[in-house]
XYZ file of C-alpha atoms in Angstrom:
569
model
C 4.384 -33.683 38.040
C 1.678 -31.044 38.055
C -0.396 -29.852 34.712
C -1.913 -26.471 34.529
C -6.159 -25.906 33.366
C -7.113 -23.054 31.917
C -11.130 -22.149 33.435
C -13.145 -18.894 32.872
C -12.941 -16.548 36.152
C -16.408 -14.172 36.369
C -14.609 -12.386 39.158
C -11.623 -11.704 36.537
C -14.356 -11.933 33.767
C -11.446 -13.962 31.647
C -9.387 -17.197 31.469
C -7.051 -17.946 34.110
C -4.599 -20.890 34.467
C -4.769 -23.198 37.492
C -1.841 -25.717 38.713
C -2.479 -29.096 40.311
C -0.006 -31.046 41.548
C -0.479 -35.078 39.894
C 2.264 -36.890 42.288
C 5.668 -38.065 40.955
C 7.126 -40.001 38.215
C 8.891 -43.337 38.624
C 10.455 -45.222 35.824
C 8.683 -42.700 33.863
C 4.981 -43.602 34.860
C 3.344 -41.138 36.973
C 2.667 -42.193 41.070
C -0.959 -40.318 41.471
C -0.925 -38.399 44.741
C -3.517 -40.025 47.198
C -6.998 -40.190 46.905
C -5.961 -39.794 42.369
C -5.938 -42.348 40.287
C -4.446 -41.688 36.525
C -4.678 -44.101 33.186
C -1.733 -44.127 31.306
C -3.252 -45.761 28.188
C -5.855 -42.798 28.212
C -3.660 -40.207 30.057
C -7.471 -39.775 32.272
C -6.493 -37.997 36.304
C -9.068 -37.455 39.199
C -10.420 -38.225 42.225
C -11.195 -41.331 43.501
C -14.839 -41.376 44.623
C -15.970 -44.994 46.830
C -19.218 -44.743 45.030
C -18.291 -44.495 41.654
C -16.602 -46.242 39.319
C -14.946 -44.177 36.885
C -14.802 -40.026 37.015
C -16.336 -37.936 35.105
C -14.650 -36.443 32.186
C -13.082 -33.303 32.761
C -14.544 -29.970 30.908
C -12.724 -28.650 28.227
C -12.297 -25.215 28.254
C -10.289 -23.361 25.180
C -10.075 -19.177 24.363
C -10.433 -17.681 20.747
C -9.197 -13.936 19.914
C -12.098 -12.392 18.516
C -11.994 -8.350 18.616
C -9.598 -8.022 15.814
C -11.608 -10.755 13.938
C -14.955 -8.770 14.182
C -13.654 -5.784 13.514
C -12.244 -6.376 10.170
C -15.718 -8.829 9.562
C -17.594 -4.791 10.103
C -14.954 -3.140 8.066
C -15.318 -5.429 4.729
C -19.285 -5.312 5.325
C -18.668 -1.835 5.083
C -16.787 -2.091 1.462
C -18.585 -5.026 -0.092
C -15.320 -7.315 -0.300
C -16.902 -10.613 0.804
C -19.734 -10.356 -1.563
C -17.770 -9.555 -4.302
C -15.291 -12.441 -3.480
C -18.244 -14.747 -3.218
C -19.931 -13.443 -6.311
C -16.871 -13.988 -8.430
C -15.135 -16.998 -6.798
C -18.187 -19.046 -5.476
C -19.131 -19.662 -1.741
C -16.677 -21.744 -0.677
C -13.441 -20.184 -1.989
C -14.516 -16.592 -1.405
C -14.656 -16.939 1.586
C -12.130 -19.178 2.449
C -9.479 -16.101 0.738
C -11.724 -13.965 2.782
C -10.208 -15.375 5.774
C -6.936 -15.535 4.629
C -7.083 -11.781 4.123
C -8.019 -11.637 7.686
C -5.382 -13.211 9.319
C -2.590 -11.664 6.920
C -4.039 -8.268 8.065
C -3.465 -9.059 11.588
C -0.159 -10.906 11.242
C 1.386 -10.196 7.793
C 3.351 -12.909 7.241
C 4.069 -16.111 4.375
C 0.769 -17.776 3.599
C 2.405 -20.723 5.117
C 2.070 -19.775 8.462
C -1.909 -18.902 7.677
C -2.916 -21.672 9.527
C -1.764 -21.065 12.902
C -2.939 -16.915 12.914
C -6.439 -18.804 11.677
C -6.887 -21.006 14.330
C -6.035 -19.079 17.302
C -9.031 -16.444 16.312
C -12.699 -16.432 15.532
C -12.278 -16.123 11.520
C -13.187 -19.492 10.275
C -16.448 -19.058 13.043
C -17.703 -15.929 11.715
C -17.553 -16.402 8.184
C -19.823 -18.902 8.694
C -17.281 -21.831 8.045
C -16.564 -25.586 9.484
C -14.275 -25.618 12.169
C -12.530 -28.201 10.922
C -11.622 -26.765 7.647
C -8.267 -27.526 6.183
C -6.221 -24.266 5.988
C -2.537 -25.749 6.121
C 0.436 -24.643 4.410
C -0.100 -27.402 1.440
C -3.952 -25.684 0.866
C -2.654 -21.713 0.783
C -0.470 -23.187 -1.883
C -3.246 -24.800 -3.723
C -5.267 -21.788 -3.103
C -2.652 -19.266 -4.638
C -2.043 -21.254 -7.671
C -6.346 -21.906 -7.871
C -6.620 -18.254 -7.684
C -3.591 -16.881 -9.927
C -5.248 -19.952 -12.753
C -8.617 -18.274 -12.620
C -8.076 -15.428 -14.354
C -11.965 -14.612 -15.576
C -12.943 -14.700 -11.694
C -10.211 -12.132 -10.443
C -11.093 -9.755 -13.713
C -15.187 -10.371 -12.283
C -13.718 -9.233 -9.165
C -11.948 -6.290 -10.578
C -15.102 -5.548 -12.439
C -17.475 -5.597 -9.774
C -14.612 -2.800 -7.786
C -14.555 -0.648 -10.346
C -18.400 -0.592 -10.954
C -18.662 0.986 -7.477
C -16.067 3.498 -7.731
C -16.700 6.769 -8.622
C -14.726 7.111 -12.535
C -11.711 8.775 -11.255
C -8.565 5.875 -10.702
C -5.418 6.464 -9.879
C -2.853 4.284 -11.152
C 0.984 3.516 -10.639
C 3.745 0.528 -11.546
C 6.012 -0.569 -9.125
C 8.710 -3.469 -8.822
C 9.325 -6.184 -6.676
C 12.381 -8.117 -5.832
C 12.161 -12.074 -6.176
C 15.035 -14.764 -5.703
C 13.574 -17.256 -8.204
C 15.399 -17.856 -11.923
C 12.318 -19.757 -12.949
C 9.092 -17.474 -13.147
C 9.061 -16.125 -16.596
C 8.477 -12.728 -15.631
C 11.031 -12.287 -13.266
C 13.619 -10.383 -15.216
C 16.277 -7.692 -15.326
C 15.159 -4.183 -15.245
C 15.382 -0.484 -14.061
C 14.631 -2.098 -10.122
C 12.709 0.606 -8.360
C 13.571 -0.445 -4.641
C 17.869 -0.235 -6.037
C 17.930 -4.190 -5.109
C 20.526 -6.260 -8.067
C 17.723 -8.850 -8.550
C 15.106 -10.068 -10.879
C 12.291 -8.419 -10.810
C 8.284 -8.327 -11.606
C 6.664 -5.215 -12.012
C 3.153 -4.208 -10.694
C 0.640 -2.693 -12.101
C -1.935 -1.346 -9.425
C -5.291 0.826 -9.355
C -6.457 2.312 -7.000
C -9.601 4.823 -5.729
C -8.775 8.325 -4.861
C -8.972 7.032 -1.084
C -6.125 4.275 -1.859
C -8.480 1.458 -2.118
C -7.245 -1.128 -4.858
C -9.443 -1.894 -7.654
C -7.522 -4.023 -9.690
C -3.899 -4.931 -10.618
C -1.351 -6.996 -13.388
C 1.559 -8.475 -13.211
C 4.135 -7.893 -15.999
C 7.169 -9.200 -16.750
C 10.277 -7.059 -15.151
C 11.460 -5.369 -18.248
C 8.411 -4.436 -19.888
C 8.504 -0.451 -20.298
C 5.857 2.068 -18.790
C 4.692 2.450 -22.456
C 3.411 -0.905 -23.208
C 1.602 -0.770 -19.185
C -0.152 1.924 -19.997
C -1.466 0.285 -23.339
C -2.776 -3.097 -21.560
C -3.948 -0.645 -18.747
C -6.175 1.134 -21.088
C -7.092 -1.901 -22.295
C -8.123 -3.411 -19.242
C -10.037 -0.662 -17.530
C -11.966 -0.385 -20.671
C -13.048 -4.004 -20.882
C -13.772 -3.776 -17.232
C -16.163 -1.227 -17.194
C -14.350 1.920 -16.805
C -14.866 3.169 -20.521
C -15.810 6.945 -18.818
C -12.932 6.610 -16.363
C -10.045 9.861 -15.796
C -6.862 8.275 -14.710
C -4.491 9.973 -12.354
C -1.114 8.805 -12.646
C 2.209 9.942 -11.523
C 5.324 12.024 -13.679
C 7.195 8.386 -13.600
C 4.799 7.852 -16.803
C 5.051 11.503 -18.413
C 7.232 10.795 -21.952
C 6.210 12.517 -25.155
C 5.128 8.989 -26.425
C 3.533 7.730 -23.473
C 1.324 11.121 -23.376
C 1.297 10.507 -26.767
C -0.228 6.654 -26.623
C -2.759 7.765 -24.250
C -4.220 10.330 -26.332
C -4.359 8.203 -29.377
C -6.787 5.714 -27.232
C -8.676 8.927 -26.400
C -8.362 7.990 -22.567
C -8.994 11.072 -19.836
C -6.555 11.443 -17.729
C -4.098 14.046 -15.280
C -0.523 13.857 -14.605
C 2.315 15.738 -13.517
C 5.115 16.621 -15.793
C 8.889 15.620 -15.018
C 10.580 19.143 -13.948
C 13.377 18.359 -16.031
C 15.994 20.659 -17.673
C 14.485 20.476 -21.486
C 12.898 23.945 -23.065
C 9.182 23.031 -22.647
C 9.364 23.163 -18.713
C 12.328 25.942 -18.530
C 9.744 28.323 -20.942
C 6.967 27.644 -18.781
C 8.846 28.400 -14.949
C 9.694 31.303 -17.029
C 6.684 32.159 -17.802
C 5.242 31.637 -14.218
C 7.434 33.627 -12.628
C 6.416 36.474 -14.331
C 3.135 36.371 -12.672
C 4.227 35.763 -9.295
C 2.614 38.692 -7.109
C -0.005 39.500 -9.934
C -3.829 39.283 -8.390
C -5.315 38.433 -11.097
C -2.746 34.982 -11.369
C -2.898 33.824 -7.654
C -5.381 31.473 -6.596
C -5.994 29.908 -3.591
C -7.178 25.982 -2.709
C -8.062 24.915 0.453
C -5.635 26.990 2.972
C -2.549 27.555 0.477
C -2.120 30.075 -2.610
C -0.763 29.592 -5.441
C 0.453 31.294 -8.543
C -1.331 29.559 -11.810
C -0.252 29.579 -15.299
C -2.362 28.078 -17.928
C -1.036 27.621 -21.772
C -1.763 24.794 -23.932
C 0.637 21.992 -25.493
C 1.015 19.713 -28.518
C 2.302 15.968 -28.826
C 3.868 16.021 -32.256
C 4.769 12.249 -33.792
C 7.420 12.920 -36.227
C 7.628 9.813 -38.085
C 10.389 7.128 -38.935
C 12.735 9.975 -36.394
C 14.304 6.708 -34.766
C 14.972 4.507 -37.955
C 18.288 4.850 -37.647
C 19.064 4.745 -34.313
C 17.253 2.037 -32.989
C 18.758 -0.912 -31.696
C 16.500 -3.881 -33.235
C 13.504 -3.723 -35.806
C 11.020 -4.037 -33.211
C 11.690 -0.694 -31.482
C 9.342 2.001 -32.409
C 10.915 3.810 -35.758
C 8.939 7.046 -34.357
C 9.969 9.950 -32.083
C 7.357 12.315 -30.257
C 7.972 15.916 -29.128
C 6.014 18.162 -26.843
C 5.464 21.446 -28.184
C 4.681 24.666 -26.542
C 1.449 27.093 -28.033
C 3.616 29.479 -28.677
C 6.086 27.376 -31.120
C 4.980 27.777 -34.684
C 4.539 23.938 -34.707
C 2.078 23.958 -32.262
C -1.209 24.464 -34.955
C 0.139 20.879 -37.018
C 0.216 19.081 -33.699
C -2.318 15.824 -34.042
C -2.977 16.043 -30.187
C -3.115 19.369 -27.649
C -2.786 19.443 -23.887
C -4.006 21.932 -21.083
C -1.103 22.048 -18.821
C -1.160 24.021 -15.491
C 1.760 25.822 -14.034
C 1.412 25.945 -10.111
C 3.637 27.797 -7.851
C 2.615 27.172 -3.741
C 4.215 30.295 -2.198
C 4.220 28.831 1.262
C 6.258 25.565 -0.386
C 8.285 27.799 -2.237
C 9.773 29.912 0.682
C 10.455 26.851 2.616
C 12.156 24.394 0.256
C 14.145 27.726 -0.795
C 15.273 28.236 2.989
C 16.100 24.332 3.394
C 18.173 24.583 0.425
C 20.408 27.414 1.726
C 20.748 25.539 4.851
C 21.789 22.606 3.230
C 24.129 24.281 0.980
C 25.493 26.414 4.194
C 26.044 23.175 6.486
C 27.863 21.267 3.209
C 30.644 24.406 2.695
C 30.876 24.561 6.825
C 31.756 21.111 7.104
C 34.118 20.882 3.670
C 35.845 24.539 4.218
C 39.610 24.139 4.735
C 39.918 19.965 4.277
C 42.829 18.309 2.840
C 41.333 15.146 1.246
C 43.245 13.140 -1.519
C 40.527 13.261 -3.716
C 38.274 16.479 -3.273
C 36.266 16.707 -6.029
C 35.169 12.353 -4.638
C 34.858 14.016 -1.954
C 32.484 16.801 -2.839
C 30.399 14.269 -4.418
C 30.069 12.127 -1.408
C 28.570 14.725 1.241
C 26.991 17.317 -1.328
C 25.172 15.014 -3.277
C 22.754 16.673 -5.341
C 23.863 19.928 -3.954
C 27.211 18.902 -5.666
C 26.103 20.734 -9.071
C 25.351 23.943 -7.373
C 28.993 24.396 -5.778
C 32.194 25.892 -6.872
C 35.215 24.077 -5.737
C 39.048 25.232 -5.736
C 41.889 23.739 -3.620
C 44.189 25.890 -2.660
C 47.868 24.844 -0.775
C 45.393 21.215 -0.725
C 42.933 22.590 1.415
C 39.334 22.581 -0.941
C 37.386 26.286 -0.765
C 33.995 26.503 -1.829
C 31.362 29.185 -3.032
C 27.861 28.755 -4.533
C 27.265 29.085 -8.242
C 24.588 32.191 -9.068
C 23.021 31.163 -11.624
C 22.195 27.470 -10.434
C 20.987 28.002 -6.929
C 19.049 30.771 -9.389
C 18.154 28.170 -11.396
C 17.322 26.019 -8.667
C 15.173 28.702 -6.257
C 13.493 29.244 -9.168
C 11.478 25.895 -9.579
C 11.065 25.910 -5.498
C 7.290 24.935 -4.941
C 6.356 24.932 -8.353
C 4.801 21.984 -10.296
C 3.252 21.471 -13.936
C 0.030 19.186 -14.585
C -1.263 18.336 -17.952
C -4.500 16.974 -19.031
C -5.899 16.894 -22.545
C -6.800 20.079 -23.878
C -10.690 18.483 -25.188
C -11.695 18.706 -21.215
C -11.765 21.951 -20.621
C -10.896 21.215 -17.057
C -10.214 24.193 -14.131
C -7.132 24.911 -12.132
C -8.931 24.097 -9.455
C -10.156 20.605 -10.493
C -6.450 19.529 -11.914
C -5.505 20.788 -7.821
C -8.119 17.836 -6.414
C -6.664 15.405 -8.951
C -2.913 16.071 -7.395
C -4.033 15.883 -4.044
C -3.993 11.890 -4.404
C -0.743 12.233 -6.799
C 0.978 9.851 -3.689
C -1.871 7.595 -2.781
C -0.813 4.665 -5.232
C 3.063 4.914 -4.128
C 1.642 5.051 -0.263
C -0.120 1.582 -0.657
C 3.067 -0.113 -2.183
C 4.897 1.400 0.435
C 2.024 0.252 3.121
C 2.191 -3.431 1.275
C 6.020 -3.900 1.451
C 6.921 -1.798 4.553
C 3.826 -3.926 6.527
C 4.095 -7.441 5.062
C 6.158 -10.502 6.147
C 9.449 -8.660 4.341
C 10.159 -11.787 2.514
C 11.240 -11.741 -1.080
C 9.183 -13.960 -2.839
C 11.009 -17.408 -4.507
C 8.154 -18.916 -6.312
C 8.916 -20.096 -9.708
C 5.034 -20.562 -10.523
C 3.290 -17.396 -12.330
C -0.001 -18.507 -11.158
C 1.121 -18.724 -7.346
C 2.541 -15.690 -7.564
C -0.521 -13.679 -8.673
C -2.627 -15.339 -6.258
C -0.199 -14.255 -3.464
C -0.316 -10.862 -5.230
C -4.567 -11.261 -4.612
C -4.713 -11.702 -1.069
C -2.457 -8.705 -0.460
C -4.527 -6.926 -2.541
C -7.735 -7.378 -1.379
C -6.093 -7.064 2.413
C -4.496 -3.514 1.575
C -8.608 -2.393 0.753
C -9.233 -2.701 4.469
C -6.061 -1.617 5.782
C -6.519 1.765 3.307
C -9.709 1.829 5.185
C -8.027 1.971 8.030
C -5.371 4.355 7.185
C -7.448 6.561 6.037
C -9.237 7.118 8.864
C -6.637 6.927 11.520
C -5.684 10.321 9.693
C -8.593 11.833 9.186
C -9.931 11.039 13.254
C -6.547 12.280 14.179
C -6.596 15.611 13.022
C -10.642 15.973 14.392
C -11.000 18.493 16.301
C -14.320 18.335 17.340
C -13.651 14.410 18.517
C -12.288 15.255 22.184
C -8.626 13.797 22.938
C -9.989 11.672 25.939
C -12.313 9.902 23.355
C -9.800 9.585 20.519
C -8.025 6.119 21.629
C -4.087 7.183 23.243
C -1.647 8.472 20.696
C -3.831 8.129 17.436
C -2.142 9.940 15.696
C 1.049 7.190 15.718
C -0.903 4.005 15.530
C -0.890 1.786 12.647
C -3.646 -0.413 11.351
C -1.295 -3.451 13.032
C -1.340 -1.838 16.975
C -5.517 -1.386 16.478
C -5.963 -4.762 15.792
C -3.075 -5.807 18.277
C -5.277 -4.037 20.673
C -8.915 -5.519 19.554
C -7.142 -8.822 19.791
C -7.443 -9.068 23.510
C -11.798 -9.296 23.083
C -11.605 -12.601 23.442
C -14.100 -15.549 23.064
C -13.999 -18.286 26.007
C -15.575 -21.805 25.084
C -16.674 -24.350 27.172
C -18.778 -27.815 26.309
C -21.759 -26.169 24.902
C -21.383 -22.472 25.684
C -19.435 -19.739 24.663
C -18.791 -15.990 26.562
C -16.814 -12.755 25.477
C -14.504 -11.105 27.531
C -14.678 -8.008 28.649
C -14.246 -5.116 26.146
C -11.784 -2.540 27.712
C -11.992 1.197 27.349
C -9.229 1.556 24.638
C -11.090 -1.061 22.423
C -14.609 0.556 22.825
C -12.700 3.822 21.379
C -11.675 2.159 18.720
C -14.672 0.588 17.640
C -16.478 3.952 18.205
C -13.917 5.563 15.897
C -14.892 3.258 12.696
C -18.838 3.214 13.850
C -18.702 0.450 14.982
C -20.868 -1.166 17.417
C -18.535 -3.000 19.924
C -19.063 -7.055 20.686
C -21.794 -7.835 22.955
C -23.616 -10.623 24.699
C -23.508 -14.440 25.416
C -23.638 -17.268 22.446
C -24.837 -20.512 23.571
């Protein structure tokens, strides 16, 4: 029988494992080797020593990953998070999510398995917590449901977010999939990751760096329209009364523009490049500028073509009496209508709306297009399927529209359409925000806002790409928005994080030797894989860090921050 100790090496500066053979096992109690003795009521080994009676007890000596753990401690310093938490939950639970939120950034996972990511680091330590506190899978459950119940203390939170942001949010709905039948608001609806399951939708906002600032959860079916009505509602009671929101074209609808503008909220969005006459007038339009000096502009390193004409939201009234399908619908319809209709004066509402055109886009998509359409006729040319126009479908795709098929002796032949790859070239690189018309806003200050146009869909893709990939199959509401808290309030650092991974990436004036290897394809999860190995060795009374290796001191450099140091006894 042998048994292995684990003892601090200064000459490895780090923990390393020693084996000592005990003697052998007969009848299943252990035979110490001579000169041992061993206690099988209190499982004690050692030496025998002539002049003493019983050995001393042997030193304990356990290791706690720590680099990870003070890195993200520095990083929510940084943003404020703990205080907040603490300021809206009380001491004790604040920071007790606080460290939940630190071990689901470093192993995203179910909140059940909290407990063992918690106790193999620091976190509990450098919150200032007891050792000893319970953090098992029966208290994350507790805690969920305690946090989805307190509803005043998450909007204090939200409040206390958006007082520190800077008035511009940018805000998106998303879905997500759930196996349980009993939460009320997991229903049927338009899914939005093509999953045939209930659903919840959330609502999230979010900085223009990505941070999250607050967020809902609605039932599954409710429509974008009656969001974006307890979203206004919300920010205002919040605090964000002088707020611009920046949403994307998912929520552009005549009465959604329409709603918005009635509550006499700020905002930019993009319109849906769809086939109606608004949009078709207005490429039209734009294109007759293209080349013209006095319509190109350029933004940062790319030009553009811009186009600015106004818009009206017209509500004609009791439009949709007839056709809707219960009494509860809205008996309303709402147009968009172009300055140049003769409608446009009666409108109640007007928008600004800016027609962009990025050349360099434009040539490109244009050229990937033809390519596309090239390799689709290459491939189909001369095939005798049983079914061509299925078959069309199948590898053209969207292309499908844009191609003219004939089969002749059962072989297909195809040739591209004029007018739609026309049609289609035409709207290459080109784009159309609106913003109401009483802002008086530039072309160049509608560009900033659609810079960040992705940033809400990148953090839902961050959160469900990243995280433990389970679909949640809580029936509880409550649990389920405190589950939807934690992630939140982790994806603030990990923006952080992201954030600046791309922007130290693309430095040049940072020197690749001290940019840690391959930034530019690391993830928030491989830096904190790597901090992980700073590491905390404890012994009866003392405690001594590891040594910090080259590749973590780069990283810590990159966030300023000042890398562990020193001896804690």
């Amino acid at each position: 029988m042998y048994r292995a100790t684990s003892r601090y090496s200064p000459e490895k500066k780090g923990p390393v494992a020693i084996t000592e053979y005990m003697g052998v096992v007969v009848n299943g109690v252990l035979k110490p080797k001579k000169g041992y003795f061993y206690d099988p009521e209190t499982g004690e080994f050692g030496r025998i020593d002539g002049t003493i009676d019983a050995p001393s007890p042997i030193a304990k000596i356990s290791t706690l990953r720590f680099g990870d753990v003070y890195f993200l401690m520095a990083i929510q310093k940084r943003l404020g998070i703990l205080d907040d938490l603490e300021a809206a939950f009380g001491l004790e639970t604040g920071r007790t999510i606080m460290a939940v939120c630190f071990a689901y950034m470093v192993e995203p996972c179910a909140l059940m398995h909290m407990e063992n990511i918690i106790r193999r680091r620091y976190i509990l330590q450098i919150l200032g917590m007891d050792e000893d506190t319970d953090v098992s899978s029966p208290r994350m459950s507790e805690l969920t449901n305690r946090i989805g119940s307190s509803s005043a203390q998450m909007d204090e939170f939200f409040r206390r977010r958006i007082s520190g942001c800077s008035g511009e949010y940018l805000f998106d709905l998303t879905s997500e999939s759930t196996y349980s039948t009993s939460n009320q608001d997991a229903q049927w609806g338009r899914n939005k990751d093509g999953e045939h399951l209930r659903q919840i939708n959330i609502g999230l906002m979010t900085d223009r760096m990505g941070h999250p600032l607050m967020f809902y959860v609605y039932p599954g079916s409710v429509a974008d329209v009656t969001t974006i009505r307890r979203m206004v509602e919300d920010v205002r009671r919040l605090g964000g009364e002088d707020s611009t929101l920046v949403m994307d074209r998912g929520f552009v609808s005549p009465k959604s523009i329409f709603c918005l503008l009635e509550e006499g909220m700020d905002f930019v969005m993009p319109m849906v490049m769809g086939d109606n006459k608004v949009v078709k007038s207005l490429v039209t339009a734009m294109l007759g500028l293209v080349g013209k000096v006095s319509s190109t502009a350029v933004y940062g390193d790319r030009s553009y073509t811009v186009l600015v004409r106004q818009m009206g939201v017209r509500r004609m009234r009791g439009a949709r009496k007839t056709e809707r399908d219960t009494v509860w619908e809205d008996p309303d319809g709402y147009d968009l209508v172009l300055d140049t209709d003769e409608d446009f004066l009666s409108c109640e509402h007007k928008l600004d709306v800016f027609v962009f055109r990025d050349t360099e886009s434009a040539g490109g998509e244009t050229a990937g297009m033809d390519v596309a359409l090239r390799n689709i006729m290459n491939e189909l040319e001369g095939e005798r399927p049983r079914d061509p126009k299925k078959r069309l479908a199948k590898v053209a795709g969207r292309y499908a529209s844009m191609l003219d098929l004939t089969v002749v002796d059962g072989r297909m032949h195809l040739e591209i359409r004029q007018n739609a790859h026309t049609f289609a070239a035409n709207r290459k690189g080109v784009f159309i925000m609106i913003t109401p018309a009483v802002k008086d806003r530039t072309w160049d200050q509608v560009l900033r806002c659609y810079e960040c146009r992705d940033i809400v869909e990148d953090v839902f893709m961050e959160d469900k790409c990243q995280g433990d990939g389970r679909r949640p199959r809580s029936g509880d509401r409550q649990t389920v928005i405190g589950r939807t808290f934690i992630r939140m309030v982790s994806m603030i650092m990990k923006m952080e994080m992201v954030n600046r991974i791309s922007e130290y990436a693309g430095d040049r004036n940072v020197k690749p030797k001290d940019k840690p290897r391959n930034i530019g394809r690391q993830t928030p999860e491989s830096l904190l894989s790597t901090l992980s190995t700073v590491e905390i060795v404890r012994g009866n009374g003392w405690e001594e860090l590891t040594e910090v290796r080259k590749e973590c001191r780069l990283i810590y450099k990159m966030f300023d921050i000042g890398p562990p140091k020193g001896f804690k006894q």
